[in-house]
mmCIF file of C-alpha atoms and ligand atoms in Angstrom:
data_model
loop_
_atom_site.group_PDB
_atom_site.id
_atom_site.type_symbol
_atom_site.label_atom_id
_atom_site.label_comp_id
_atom_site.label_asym_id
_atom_site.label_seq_id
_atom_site.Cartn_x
_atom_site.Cartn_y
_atom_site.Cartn_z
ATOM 1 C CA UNK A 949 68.139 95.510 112.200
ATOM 2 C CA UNK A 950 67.414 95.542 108.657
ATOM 3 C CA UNK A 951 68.755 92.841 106.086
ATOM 4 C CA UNK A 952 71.996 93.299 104.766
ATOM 5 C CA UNK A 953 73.552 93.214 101.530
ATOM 6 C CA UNK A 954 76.754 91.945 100.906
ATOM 7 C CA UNK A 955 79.336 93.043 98.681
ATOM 8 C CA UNK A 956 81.147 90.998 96.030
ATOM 9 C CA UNK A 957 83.929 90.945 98.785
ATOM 10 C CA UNK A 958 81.816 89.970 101.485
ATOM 11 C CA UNK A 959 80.178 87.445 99.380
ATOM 12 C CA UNK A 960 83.275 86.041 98.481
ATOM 13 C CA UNK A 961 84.148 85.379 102.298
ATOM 14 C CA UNK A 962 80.774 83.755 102.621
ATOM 15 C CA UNK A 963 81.635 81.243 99.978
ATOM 16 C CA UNK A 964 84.763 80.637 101.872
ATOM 17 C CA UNK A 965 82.916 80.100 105.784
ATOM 18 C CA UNK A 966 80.057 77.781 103.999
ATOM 19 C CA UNK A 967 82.690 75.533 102.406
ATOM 20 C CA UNK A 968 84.522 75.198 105.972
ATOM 21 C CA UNK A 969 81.303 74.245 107.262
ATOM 22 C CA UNK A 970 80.227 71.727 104.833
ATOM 23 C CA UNK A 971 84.139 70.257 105.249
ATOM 24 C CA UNK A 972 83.288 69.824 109.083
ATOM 25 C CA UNK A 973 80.458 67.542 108.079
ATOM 26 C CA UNK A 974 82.159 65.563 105.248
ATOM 27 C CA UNK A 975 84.894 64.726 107.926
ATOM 28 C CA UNK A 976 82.459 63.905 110.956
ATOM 29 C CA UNK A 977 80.752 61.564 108.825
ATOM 30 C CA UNK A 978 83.537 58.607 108.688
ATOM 31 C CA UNK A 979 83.403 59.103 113.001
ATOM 32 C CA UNK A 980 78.960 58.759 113.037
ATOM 33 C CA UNK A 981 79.156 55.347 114.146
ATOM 34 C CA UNK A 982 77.602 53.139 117.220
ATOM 35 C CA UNK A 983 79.331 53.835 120.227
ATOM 36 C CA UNK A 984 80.469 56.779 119.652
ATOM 37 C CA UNK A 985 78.968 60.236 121.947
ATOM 38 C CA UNK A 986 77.581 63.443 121.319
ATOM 39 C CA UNK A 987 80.585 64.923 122.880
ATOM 40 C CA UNK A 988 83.441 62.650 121.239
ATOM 41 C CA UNK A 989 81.750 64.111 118.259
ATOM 42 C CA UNK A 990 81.645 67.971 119.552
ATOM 43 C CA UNK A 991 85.190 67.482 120.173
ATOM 44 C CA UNK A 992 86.805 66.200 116.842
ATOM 45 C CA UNK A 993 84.761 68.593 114.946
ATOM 46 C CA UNK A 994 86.057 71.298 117.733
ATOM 47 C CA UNK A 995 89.809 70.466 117.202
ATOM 48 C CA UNK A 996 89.296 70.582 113.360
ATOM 49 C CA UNK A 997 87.042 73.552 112.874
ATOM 50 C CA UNK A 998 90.256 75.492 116.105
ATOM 51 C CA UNK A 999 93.481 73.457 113.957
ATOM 52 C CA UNK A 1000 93.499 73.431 110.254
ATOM 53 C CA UNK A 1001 90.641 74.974 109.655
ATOM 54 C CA UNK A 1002 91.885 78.487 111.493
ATOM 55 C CA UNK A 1003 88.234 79.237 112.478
ATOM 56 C CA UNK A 1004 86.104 79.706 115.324
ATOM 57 C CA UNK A 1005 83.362 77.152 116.101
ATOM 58 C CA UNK A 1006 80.055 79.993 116.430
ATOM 59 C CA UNK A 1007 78.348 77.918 118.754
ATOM 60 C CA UNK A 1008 80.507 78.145 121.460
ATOM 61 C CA UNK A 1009 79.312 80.351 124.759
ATOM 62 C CA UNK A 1010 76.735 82.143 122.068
ATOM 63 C CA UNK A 1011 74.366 83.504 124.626
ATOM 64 C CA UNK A 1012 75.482 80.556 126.998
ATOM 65 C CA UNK A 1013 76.044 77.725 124.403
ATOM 66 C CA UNK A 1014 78.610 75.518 126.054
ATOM 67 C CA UNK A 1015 79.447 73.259 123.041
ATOM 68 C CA UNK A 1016 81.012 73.543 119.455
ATOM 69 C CA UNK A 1017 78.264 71.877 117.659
ATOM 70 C CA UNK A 1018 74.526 70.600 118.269
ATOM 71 C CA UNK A 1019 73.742 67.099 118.171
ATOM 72 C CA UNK A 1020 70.418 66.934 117.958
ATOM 73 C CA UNK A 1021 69.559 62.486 118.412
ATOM 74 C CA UNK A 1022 65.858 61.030 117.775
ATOM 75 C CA UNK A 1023 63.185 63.229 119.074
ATOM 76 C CA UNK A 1024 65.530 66.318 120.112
ATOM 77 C CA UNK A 1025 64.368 68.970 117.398
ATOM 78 C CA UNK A 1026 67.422 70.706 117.656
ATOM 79 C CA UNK A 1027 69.891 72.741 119.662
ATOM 80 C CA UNK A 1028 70.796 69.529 121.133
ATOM 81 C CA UNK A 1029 73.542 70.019 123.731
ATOM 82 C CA UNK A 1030 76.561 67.176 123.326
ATOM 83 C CA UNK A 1031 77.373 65.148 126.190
ATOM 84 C CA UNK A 1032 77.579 61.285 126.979
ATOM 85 C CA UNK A 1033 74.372 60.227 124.978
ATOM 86 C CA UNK A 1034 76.132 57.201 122.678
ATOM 87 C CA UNK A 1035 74.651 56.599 119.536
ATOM 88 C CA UNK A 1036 73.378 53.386 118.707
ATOM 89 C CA UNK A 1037 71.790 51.061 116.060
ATOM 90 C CA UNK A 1038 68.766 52.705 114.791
ATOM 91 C CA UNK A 1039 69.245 56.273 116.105
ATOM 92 C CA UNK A 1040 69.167 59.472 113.917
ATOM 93 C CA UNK A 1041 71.075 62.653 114.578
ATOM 94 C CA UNK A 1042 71.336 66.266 113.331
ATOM 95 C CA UNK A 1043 74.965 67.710 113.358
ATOM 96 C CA UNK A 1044 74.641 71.465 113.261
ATOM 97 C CA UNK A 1045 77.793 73.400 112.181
ATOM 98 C CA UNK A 1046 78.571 76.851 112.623
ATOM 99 C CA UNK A 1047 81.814 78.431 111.998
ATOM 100 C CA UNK A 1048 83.447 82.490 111.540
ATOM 101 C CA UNK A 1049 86.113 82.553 109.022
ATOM 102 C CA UNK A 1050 87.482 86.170 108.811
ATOM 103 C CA UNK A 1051 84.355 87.395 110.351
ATOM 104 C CA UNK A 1052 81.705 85.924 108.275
ATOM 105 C CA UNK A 1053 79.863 82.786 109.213
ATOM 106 C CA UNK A 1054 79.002 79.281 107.466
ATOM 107 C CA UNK A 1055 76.102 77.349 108.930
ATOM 108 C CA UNK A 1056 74.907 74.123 107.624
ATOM 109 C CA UNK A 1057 73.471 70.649 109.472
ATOM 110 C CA UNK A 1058 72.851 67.134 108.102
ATOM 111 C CA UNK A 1059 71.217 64.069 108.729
ATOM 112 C CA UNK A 1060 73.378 61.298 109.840
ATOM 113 C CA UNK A 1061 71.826 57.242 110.442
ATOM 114 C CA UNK A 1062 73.399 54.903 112.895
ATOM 115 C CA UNK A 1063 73.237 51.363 111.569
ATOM 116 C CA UNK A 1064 69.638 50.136 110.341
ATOM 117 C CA UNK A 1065 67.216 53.113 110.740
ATOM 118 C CA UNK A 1066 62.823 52.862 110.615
ATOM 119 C CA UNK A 1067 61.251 53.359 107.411
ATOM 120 C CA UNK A 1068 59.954 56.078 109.354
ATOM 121 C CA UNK A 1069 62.963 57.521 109.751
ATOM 122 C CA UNK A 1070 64.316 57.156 106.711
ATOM 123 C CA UNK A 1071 61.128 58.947 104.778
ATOM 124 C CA UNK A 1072 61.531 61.476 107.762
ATOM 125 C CA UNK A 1073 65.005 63.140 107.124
ATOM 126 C CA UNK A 1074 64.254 62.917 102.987
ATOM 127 C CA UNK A 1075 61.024 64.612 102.968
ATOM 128 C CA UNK A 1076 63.065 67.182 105.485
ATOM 129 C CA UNK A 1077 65.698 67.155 103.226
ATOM 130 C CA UNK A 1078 63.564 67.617 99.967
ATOM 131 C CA UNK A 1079 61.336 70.572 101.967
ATOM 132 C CA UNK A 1080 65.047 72.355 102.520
ATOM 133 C CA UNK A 1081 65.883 72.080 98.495
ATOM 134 C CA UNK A 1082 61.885 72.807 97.512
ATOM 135 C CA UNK A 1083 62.655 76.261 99.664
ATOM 136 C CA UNK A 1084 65.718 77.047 98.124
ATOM 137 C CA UNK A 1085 64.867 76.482 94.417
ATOM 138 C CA UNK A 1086 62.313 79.477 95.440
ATOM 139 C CA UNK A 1087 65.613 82.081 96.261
ATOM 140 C CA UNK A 1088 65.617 84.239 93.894
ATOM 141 C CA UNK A 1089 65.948 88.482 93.750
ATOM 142 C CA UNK A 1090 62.231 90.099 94.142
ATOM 143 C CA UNK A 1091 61.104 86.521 95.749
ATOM 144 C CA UNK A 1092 58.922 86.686 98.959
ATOM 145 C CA UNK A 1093 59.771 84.754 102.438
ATOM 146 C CA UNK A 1094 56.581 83.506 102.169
ATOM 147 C CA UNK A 1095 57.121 81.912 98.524
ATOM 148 C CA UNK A 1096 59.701 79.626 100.468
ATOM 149 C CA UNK A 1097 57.890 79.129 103.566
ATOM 150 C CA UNK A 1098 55.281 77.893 101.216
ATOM 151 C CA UNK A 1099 57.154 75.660 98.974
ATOM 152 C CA UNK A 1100 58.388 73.701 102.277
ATOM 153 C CA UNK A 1101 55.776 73.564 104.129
ATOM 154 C CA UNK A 1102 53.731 72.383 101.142
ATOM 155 C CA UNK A 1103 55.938 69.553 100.627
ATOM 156 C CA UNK A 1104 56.105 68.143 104.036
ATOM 157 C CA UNK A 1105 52.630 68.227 104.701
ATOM 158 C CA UNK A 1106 51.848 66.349 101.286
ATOM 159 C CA UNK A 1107 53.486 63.761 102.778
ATOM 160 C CA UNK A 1108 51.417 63.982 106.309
ATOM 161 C CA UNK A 1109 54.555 65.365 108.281
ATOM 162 C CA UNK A 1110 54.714 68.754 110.478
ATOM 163 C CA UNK A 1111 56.572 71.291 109.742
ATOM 164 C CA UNK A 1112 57.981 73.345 114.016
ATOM 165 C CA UNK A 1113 56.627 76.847 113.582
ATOM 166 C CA UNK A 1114 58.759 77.839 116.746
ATOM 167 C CA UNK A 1115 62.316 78.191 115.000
ATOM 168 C CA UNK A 1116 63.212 79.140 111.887
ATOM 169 C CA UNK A 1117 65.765 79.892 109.445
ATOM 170 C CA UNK A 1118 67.689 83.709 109.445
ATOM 171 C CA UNK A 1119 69.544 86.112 107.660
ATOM 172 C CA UNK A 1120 73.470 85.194 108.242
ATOM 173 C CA UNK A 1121 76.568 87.309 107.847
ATOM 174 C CA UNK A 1122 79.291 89.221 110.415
ATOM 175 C CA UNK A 1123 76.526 88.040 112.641
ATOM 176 C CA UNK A 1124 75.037 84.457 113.369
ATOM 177 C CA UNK A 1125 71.440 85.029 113.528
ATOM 178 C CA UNK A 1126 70.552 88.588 111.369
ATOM 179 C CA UNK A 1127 67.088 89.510 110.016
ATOM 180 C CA UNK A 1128 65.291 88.486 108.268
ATOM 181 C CA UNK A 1129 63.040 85.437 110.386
ATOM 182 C CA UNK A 1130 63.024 82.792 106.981
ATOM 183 C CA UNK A 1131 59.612 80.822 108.480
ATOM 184 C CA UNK A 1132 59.651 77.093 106.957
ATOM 185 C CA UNK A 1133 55.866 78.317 106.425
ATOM 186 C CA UNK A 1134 53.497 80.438 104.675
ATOM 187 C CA UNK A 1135 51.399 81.790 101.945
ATOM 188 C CA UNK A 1136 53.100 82.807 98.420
ATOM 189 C CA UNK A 1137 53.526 86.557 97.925
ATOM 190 C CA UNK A 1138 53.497 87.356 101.339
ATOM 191 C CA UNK A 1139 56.333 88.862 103.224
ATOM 192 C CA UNK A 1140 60.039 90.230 103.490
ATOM 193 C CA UNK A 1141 61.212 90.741 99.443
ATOM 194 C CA UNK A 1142 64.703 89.163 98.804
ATOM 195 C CA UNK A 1143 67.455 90.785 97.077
ATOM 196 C CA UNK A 1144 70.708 90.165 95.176
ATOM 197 C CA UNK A 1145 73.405 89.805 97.561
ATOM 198 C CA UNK A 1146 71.558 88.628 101.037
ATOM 199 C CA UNK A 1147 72.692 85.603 102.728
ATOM 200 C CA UNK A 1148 70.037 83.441 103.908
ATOM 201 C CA UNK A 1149 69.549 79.663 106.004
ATOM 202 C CA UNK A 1150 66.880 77.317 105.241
ATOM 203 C CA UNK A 1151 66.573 75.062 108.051
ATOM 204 C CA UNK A 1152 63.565 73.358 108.487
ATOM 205 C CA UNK A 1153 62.691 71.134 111.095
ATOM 206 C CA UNK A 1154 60.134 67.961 110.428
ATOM 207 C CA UNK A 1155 58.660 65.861 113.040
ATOM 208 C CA UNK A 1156 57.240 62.492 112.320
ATOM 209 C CA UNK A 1157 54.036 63.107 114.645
ATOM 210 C CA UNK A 1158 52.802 66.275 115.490
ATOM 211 C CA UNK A 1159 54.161 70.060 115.060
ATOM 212 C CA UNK A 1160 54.494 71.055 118.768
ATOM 213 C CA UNK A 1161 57.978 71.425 120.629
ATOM 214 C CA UNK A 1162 59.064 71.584 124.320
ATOM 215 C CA UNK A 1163 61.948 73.112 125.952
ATOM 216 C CA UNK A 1164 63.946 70.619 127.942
ATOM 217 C CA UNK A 1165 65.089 72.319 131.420
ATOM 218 C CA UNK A 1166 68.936 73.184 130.026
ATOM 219 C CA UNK A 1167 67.507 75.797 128.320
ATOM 220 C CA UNK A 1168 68.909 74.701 124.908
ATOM 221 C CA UNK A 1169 67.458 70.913 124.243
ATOM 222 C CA UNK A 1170 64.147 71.402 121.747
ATOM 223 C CA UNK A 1171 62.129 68.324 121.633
ATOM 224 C CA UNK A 1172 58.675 67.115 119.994
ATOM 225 C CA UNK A 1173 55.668 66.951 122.956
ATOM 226 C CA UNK A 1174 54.539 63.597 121.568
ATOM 227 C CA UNK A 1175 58.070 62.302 121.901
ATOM 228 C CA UNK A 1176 57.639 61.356 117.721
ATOM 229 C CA UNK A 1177 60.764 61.854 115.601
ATOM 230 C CA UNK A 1178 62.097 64.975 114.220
ATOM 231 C CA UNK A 1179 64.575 66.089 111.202
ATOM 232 C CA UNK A 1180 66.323 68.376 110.184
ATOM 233 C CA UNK A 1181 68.629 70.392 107.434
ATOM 234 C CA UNK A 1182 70.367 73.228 106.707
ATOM 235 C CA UNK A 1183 71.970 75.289 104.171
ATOM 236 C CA UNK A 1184 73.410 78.578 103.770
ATOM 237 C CA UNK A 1185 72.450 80.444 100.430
ATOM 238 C CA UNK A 1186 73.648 83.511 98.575
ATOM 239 C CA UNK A 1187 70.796 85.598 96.663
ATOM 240 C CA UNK A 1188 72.155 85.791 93.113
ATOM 241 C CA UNK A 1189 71.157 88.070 89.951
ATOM 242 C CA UNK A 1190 68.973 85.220 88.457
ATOM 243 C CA UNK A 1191 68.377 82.917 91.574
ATOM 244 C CA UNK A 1192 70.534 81.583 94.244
ATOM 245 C CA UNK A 1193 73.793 80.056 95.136
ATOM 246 C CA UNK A 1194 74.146 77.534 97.712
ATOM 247 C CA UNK A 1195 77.316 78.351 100.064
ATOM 248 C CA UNK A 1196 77.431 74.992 102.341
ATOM 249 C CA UNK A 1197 77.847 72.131 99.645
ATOM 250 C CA UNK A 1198 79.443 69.385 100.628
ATOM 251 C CA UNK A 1199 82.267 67.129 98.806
ATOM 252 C CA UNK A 1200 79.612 64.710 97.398
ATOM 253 C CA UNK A 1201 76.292 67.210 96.892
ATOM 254 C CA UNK A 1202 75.967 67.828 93.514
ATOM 255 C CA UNK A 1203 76.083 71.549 92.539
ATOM 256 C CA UNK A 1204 72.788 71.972 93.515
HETATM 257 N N1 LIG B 2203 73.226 76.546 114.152
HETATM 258 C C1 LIG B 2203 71.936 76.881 114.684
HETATM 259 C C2 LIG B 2203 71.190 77.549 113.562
HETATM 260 O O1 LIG B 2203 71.074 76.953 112.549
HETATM 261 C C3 LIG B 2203 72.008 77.747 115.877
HETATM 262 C C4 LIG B 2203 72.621 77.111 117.029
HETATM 263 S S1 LIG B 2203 72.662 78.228 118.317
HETATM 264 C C5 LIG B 2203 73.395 77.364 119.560
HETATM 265 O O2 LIG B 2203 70.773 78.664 113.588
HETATM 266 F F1 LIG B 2203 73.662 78.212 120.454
HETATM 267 F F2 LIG B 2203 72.557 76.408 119.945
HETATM 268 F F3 LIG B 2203 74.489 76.806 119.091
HETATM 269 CO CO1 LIG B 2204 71.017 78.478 111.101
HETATM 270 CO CO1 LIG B 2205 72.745 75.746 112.068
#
């Protein structure tokens, strides 16, 4: 399936999905506290995203998925499946968001620190954080995949962090996952050629040790081998005339 473009209309329903998404993660944050689960989480962010938000929670039984969100804690990578895992002092966890308003999705994730976290941790999710934004300041029309690959990949590993080759970032639309692949790696130049009106993730995912993943036996959980840390985030862009427009800002980002 080729990339597709998307009309002013379709665009505008875009910007509508990525600000419900964001809104899921500006309310979940007040509940990201110690002794609270992965599932109490999946749940309020379930009832919101179903009640006043009038949308459908993506996640949910794609290809098998049996939760609303993923919450992705410590050394899970991502697709983390909620449950009874309780967060505690010093854990880190990615909530991933996904929701269809009139047919178009919003998909965004975050950071979120339980109590004191490791310096490790902390440098962690910003470098991951600052790898998503150097990617996205390279959207623009007639840019390469490989120009953003690049510019994350080049940050993280300046700062002797690995960037997971196995999952990546994806075109995003009527559909949850469309083409193109958006690698969080690669050489400049190189690669699919963006154009005005695509809708794109960048998602990368950091690990504190080395690159490699495992699959837990669920099927969904992604871990690091070595067990080290892992980060992630996510945004939803539009390809603009002159550069790029970031769909999934939250109540306190800045506009971009
Ligand atoms: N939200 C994830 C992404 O960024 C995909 C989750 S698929 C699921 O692409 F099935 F695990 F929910
Ligand atoms: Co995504
Ligand atoms: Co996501």
């Amino acid at each position: 399936m080729a990339a597709t473009i998307k009309t002013i209309e379709e665009q505008q329903k875009m910007r509508v999905a990525g600000r419900l998404a964001a809104s899921v993660l500006d309310m979940i944050g007040d509940h990201v506290l110690p002794g609270i689960s992965t599932g109490e989480l999946d749940r309020i962010c379930h009832d919101f995203i179903v009640g006043p938000l009038g949308a459908i929670p993506a996640p949910l039984n794609y290809k098998g998925f049996p939760k609303s969100i993923c919450t992705s804690v410590n050394h899970v990578v991502c697709h983390g499946v909620p449950g009874d895992r309780v967060l505690r002092n010093g854990d880190i966890v990615n909530i991933d968001i996904t929701v269809i308003k009139d047919g178009f999705h919003g998909d965004t994730s975050r950071m979120f620190h339980i109590g004191k976290t490791s310096v490790i941790a902390e440098r962690l999710s910003r470098v991951c954080f600052e790898g998503m934004w150097e990617g996205i300041r390279a959207i623009r029309p007639g840019a390469r995949l490989g120009d953003i690959g690049h510019a994350v990949q080049t940050h993280v590993e300046r700062n002797r962090l690995s960037v997971v080759r196995e999952y990546c970032g994806h075109g995003i639309g009527r559909g949850f996952h469309e083409d193109p692949q958006v690698l969080h790696y690669g050489k400049p130049g190189t690669g699919f050629e963006l154009a005005e009106g695509m809708t794109i993730t960048v998602e990368p995912m950091v690990n504190a040790g080395k690159r490699e993943v495992k699959l837990l036996a669920d099927g969904w959980t992604v871990v690091t081998k070595d067990h080290s840390l892992s980060a992630q985030w996510e945004h939803t862009v539009l390809v603009t005339d002159t550069g790029f427009e970031v769909l999934t800002l939250g109540a306190h980002d800045g506009a971009s």
